[in-house]
XYZ file of C-alpha atoms in Angstrom:
379
model
C 124.457 81.555 92.142
C 122.623 84.607 93.589
C 118.955 83.806 93.465
C 117.478 87.264 93.345
C 119.981 87.905 90.451
C 118.974 84.430 88.791
C 115.177 85.515 89.011
C 115.596 88.158 86.300
C 117.114 85.615 83.699
C 116.604 85.136 80.934
C 117.528 88.834 80.469
C 116.298 89.881 77.345
C 115.986 93.417 76.114
C 112.219 94.045 75.426
C 110.484 97.485 75.305
C 107.896 98.069 78.085
C 105.889 101.341 79.174
C 107.411 102.759 82.518
C 105.287 102.578 85.844
C 104.451 106.053 86.143
C 102.358 107.562 88.964
C 99.033 105.685 88.681
C 96.879 108.684 88.179
C 99.048 109.858 85.171
C 98.797 106.250 83.711
C 94.983 106.251 83.913
C 94.909 109.846 82.551
C 97.080 108.605 79.629
C 94.608 105.584 79.267
C 91.636 107.850 79.308
C 93.216 110.188 76.584
C 93.932 107.268 74.367
C 90.414 106.008 74.657
C 88.952 109.344 74.010
C 90.828 109.788 70.854
C 88.562 110.509 67.717
C 88.092 107.637 65.222
C 91.231 108.050 62.945
C 92.875 105.894 60.423
C 91.519 102.720 59.196
C 89.593 100.184 60.889
C 92.702 98.252 62.002
C 94.417 101.196 63.329
C 91.389 102.129 65.425
C 91.270 98.483 66.538
C 94.908 98.376 67.646
C 94.533 101.619 69.647
C 91.213 100.273 71.514
C 93.017 96.803 72.165
C 96.012 98.932 73.511
C 93.641 100.608 76.081
C 92.308 97.172 77.184
C 95.700 95.597 77.380
C 97.218 98.531 79.557
C 94.200 98.657 81.853
C 94.817 94.793 82.665
C 98.415 95.630 83.150
C 97.600 98.528 85.526
C 95.347 96.218 87.592
C 98.061 93.455 87.756
C 100.453 95.989 88.850
C 98.313 97.231 91.591
C 98.209 93.502 92.665
C 94.433 93.162 92.115
C 94.332 89.993 90.098
C 90.755 89.417 89.913
C 90.196 92.667 88.277
C 93.223 92.013 85.812
C 91.748 88.472 84.839
C 88.252 89.821 84.429
C 89.320 92.792 82.053
C 91.192 90.150 79.989
C 88.165 87.888 79.650
C 86.027 91.007 78.824
C 88.348 91.994 76.275
C 88.587 88.364 74.721
C 84.797 88.380 74.745
C 84.464 90.999 72.257
C 86.438 89.111 69.837
C 84.823 85.894 70.570
C 81.427 87.370 69.724
C 82.728 88.531 66.522
C 84.172 85.444 65.073
C 85.374 84.447 62.716
C 87.787 87.283 62.707
C 89.700 89.145 59.756
C 93.217 88.205 59.617
C 94.555 91.503 61.134
C 92.448 90.957 64.197
C 93.809 87.456 65.135
C 96.753 88.736 67.093
C 94.576 91.227 68.806
C 92.074 88.581 69.878
C 94.936 86.228 71.220
C 96.513 89.133 73.333
C 94.312 89.077 76.349
C 94.371 85.365 76.716
C 98.489 85.372 76.659
C 98.313 88.293 79.009
C 96.475 85.940 81.580
C 99.620 83.730 81.499
C 101.863 86.584 81.859
C 99.559 87.720 85.113
C 99.978 84.240 86.454
C 103.791 84.444 86.234
C 103.758 87.929 87.888
C 101.538 86.368 90.506
C 104.457 83.644 91.182
C 102.349 80.650 89.568
C 104.834 79.883 86.948
C 103.806 76.158 86.765
C 100.184 77.091 86.082
C 101.326 79.759 83.410
C 103.455 77.262 81.587
C 100.679 74.571 81.499
C 98.285 76.965 80.206
C 100.710 78.096 77.264
C 101.234 74.483 76.428
C 97.721 73.657 76.253
C 97.128 76.691 74.176
C 99.746 75.666 71.765
C 98.310 72.089 71.454
C 94.867 73.414 70.851
C 96.094 75.841 68.202
C 97.822 73.192 66.390
C 94.787 70.909 66.569
C 92.277 73.841 65.693
C 90.318 72.873 69.014
C 89.157 74.170 72.154
C 91.121 74.443 75.485
C 89.924 75.206 79.047
C 91.722 78.347 80.549
C 91.261 79.207 84.241
C 87.607 77.491 83.972
C 86.835 79.165 80.709
C 86.656 77.765 77.065
C 88.772 79.383 74.372
C 87.713 78.030 71.182
C 90.670 78.285 68.407
C 88.800 76.209 65.827
C 86.563 79.051 64.392
C 88.640 82.076 65.599
C 89.367 83.018 61.915
C 87.604 82.029 58.580
C 90.887 81.596 56.454
C 92.923 78.400 56.740
C 96.115 80.457 56.349
C 95.541 82.608 59.091
C 95.897 79.379 61.521
C 99.583 79.545 60.922
C 99.529 82.944 62.375
C 97.690 81.689 65.403
C 100.249 78.914 66.069
C 103.146 81.079 65.597
C 101.906 83.808 68.046
C 101.329 81.206 70.928
C 104.714 79.531 69.845
C 106.530 82.508 70.523
C 104.678 83.293 73.845
C 105.437 79.700 74.793
C 109.205 80.380 74.232
C 109.309 83.607 75.977
C 106.879 83.512 78.605
C 106.761 79.886 79.148
C 110.583 79.699 79.426
C 110.219 82.453 82.217
C 107.396 80.628 83.855
C 109.410 77.424 84.378
C 112.638 79.215 85.509
C 110.488 81.220 88.128
C 109.364 77.984 89.331
C 112.931 76.701 89.708
C 112.431 74.331 87.006
C 115.592 75.130 84.849
C 116.292 71.864 83.492
C 112.557 71.430 82.261
C 112.744 75.014 80.735
C 115.902 74.088 78.957
C 114.277 70.849 77.478
C 111.290 72.749 76.567
C 113.162 75.463 74.655
C 115.177 72.800 72.791
C 111.756 70.732 71.805
C 109.958 73.650 70.591
C 113.113 74.831 68.453
C 113.862 77.644 70.696
C 117.642 77.595 71.128
C 119.565 79.497 68.448
C 122.996 81.103 68.353
C 121.535 84.363 69.525
C 121.291 85.127 73.348
C 117.710 85.038 73.424
C 115.473 83.196 76.076
C 116.231 79.664 74.885
C 119.942 79.905 74.821
C 120.127 81.779 78.142
C 118.091 79.381 79.825
C 120.232 76.433 78.551
C 123.321 77.948 79.525
C 122.303 78.672 83.292
C 120.430 75.272 83.493
C 124.003 73.683 82.713
C 125.615 76.030 85.170
C 122.925 75.264 87.848
C 123.657 71.568 87.092
C 127.307 71.818 87.796
C 128.251 71.632 84.096
C 130.293 74.842 83.980
C 132.459 74.013 81.240
C 129.593 73.238 78.978
C 127.860 76.383 79.991
C 130.780 78.327 79.420
C 131.269 76.880 75.738
C 127.651 77.977 75.063
C 128.272 81.443 76.260
C 131.459 81.908 74.062
C 129.920 80.188 71.189
C 126.949 82.666 71.094
C 126.704 84.907 68.192
C 125.379 88.390 69.661
C 123.826 90.685 66.971
C 122.977 93.449 69.271
C 124.790 95.550 71.681
C 122.469 94.340 74.598
C 123.273 90.915 73.847
C 127.100 91.454 74.388
C 126.173 92.833 77.810
C 124.254 89.697 78.716
C 127.082 87.634 77.478
C 129.550 89.274 79.780
C 127.145 88.639 82.727
C 126.680 85.013 81.812
C 130.508 84.579 81.408
C 131.093 85.469 84.988
C 127.681 83.622 86.334
C 128.797 80.318 84.945
C 132.249 80.143 86.615
C 132.761 77.245 88.745
C 134.628 78.846 91.831
C 136.700 81.708 92.649
C 136.830 85.394 91.804
C 136.266 86.378 88.223
C 139.174 87.641 86.193
C 139.901 91.269 86.036
C 139.540 91.223 82.378
C 136.027 89.582 82.670
C 134.906 92.300 85.093
C 136.287 94.908 82.909
C 134.197 93.821 79.879
C 131.316 93.614 81.923
C 131.436 97.027 83.378
C 132.418 98.593 79.893
C 129.337 96.824 78.052
C 126.915 98.085 81.141
C 127.864 101.674 81.052
C 127.896 101.881 77.067
C 124.366 100.330 77.088
C 123.533 103.180 79.506
C 124.780 105.963 77.330
C 123.002 104.629 74.239
C 119.418 103.650 75.595
C 116.703 102.362 73.605
C 113.284 103.791 74.538
C 111.233 101.585 76.916
C 114.208 99.693 78.151
C 114.772 101.197 81.610
C 114.071 98.105 83.510
C 116.421 95.895 81.333
C 119.007 98.405 81.840
C 118.552 98.721 85.446
C 118.654 95.098 85.786
C 121.745 94.812 83.880
C 123.429 97.609 86.097
C 122.376 95.952 89.147
C 123.646 92.339 87.905
C 126.957 94.082 87.080
C 127.402 95.480 90.640
C 126.501 92.143 92.087
C 129.046 90.244 89.835
C 131.806 92.952 90.389
C 131.561 92.658 94.180
C 135.140 92.348 95.578
C 136.721 93.876 92.513
C 138.028 97.603 92.564
C 137.276 99.723 89.674
C 136.762 103.483 89.497
C 133.622 103.073 87.161
C 131.715 101.276 89.793
C 130.556 104.540 91.384
C 129.412 105.887 88.109
C 127.419 102.804 87.792
C 125.783 103.187 91.020
C 124.833 106.887 89.898
C 123.448 105.895 86.513
C 121.430 103.177 87.915
C 119.777 105.350 90.456
C 119.257 107.997 87.833
C 117.170 105.523 85.612
C 115.463 104.221 88.686
C 113.923 107.656 89.471
C 112.145 107.430 86.131
C 110.190 104.320 86.256
C 108.328 102.475 89.147
C 109.447 99.137 88.046
C 113.169 100.036 88.150
C 112.658 101.964 91.409
C 111.329 98.729 92.951
C 114.320 96.711 91.673
C 116.546 99.190 93.035
C 115.259 99.086 96.442
C 115.410 95.441 96.648
C 119.217 95.576 96.086
C 121.235 95.719 99.311
C 124.361 97.322 97.826
C 122.426 99.897 96.141
C 119.912 100.471 98.891
C 122.979 101.117 101.461
C 124.667 103.422 99.014
C 121.663 105.616 98.764
C 121.087 108.994 100.536
C 117.830 109.282 102.665
C 116.469 111.741 100.155
C 117.232 108.987 97.253
C 115.466 106.282 99.234
C 112.479 108.341 99.906
C 112.087 109.298 96.460
C 112.403 105.794 95.106
C 110.045 104.549 97.692
C 107.472 107.368 96.823
C 107.708 106.603 93.280
C 106.744 102.713 93.852
C 103.963 103.846 96.217
C 102.577 106.513 93.630
C 102.781 104.093 90.980
C 100.410 101.642 92.861
C 102.738 98.562 92.578
C 101.685 95.739 94.798
C 99.401 98.129 96.518
C 96.537 95.489 96.659
C 93.808 98.028 95.642
C 92.797 100.352 92.793
C 91.299 103.268 94.636
C 88.555 105.525 93.446
C 88.011 107.543 91.464
C 90.861 106.085 89.409
C 89.163 102.727 89.324
C 86.005 104.133 87.937
C 88.092 106.200 85.391
C 89.916 103.103 84.261
C 86.772 101.104 83.709
C 85.228 103.926 81.853
C 88.160 104.048 79.383
C 87.891 100.298 78.968
C 84.190 100.636 78.114
C 84.971 103.213 75.456
C 87.705 101.293 73.958
C 85.554 97.945 73.904
C 82.773 99.854 72.143
C 85.234 101.095 69.652
C 86.514 97.352 69.103
C 83.163 96.076 68.445
C 82.394 98.872 65.970
C 85.634 98.008 64.114
C 84.959 94.157 64.109
C 81.589 94.788 62.863
C 83.019 96.486 59.860
C 85.872 94.263 59.437
C 83.678 90.827 59.773
C 84.474 88.072 57.412
C 82.639 84.983 56.318
C 83.721 81.525 57.366
C 84.251 79.227 54.630
C 82.088 76.723 56.574
C 79.102 78.857 56.908
C 77.301 80.206 53.835
C 76.750 84.009 53.683
C 73.517 85.397 54.994
C 70.786 85.333 52.346
C 72.478 82.748 50.202
C-alpha cells in the first residue's frame, strides 16, 4: 500500500478555505475583524471567533507552532473569563481547544493529539477539569445549564471520531484507530472516518476479503463517497493489477466530481484525483491525461492543493517548467511551512485578533448567564 497515499485516509469531503497568498489571507482577516457590528450578539461573536480561528490556522500553516498555540489559548481565555457561558457560546469556546489537537496532528504528533482528545472527552463526560499542554481546561462550569453539557460531550465526541481517528492513523496505529472508532460508536454504513479506517486497518493486516466486504456493503449517500469507495475497492486488493472495470469506475467518479465541485473542497478533489492516478498506474485509458489537466488546474487555485501536487512524482514529472514554477510560487507566497510569519503581516494578524477578541468580550458580556449554583448578584 502506497504510504503517501495512505496518509490522506480516511479521505472525507470537508470544506476548508483555500491557502491563498499570505498577504491576501491576512487582508481578508483584517477586513472581517473591521466589519461594523451587525446582526445579533451571537452572529457578531461567531464572526469574531472566525477571525481568531483563521489567525491560528495561518500561524499553523506557516509552521510557527508557538504562535498558533498562543493564539488558541488567548482565544479560549476570553471565553474562560466569561463563564458560565450562554448555550450558543459553548461550541465557540471549545473550538480553540479542539484546534490545538488539529495543530498537533499537522505537526506530526498524532499520538499526543489523540491522548488529548480522549482526555477531553473523559473530562466532558465527568464534568471535570483536564490538563492540556500544561494548562487547565475546566469543563465543569463552562455553562450554567445542565442540558448544555450534552452539547459539550457531542462536540468533543465528534472531534475524537474525525480528528482522533486521523491522529492515530497518522501515527501508524491503524488497528487502534479502528478499535477506537468502534468503541465510540463511529463505524456506520456510510464511508465516513470510522468505516474507512476499519476497512484500511483490515487490509493492512492482510484481511483483504473482510476489507473488501466492508467496501461493497457500504451505503454511500453522496457522490464523493462513491468516488472514495472506488478508490478503496482497488486499495483493498491482495495482489495483482486491478480489473479494468474497477479502474474505469474509479476514473469516472473522479472526473465527475471534478465537474460538479462543492465549494471549499479543492484539496479533497485534488487528493481523489491524485489517488486515482496512482491506482490507475499501468492501465491505459484516454481519460488519464484529462485527469492530469484537471488536477493541475485545481492546484493552481489553492496552496494546499499545489503542495499535494508537487509531492506526487507522476504529476511532477508531467508538469511543464512554467507549471512547476507557478505551483512552487503559490506554496511559497501562501507561506506554507515557511517557519516564520514576517512583518508587517504578523503585526496585522495580531491587530485583527485583538479587535476580534475585544468584540468577543463585548458579546459575551451581553450574553452572560447565571450559574444555577451561584446566586445572582444582589440576591
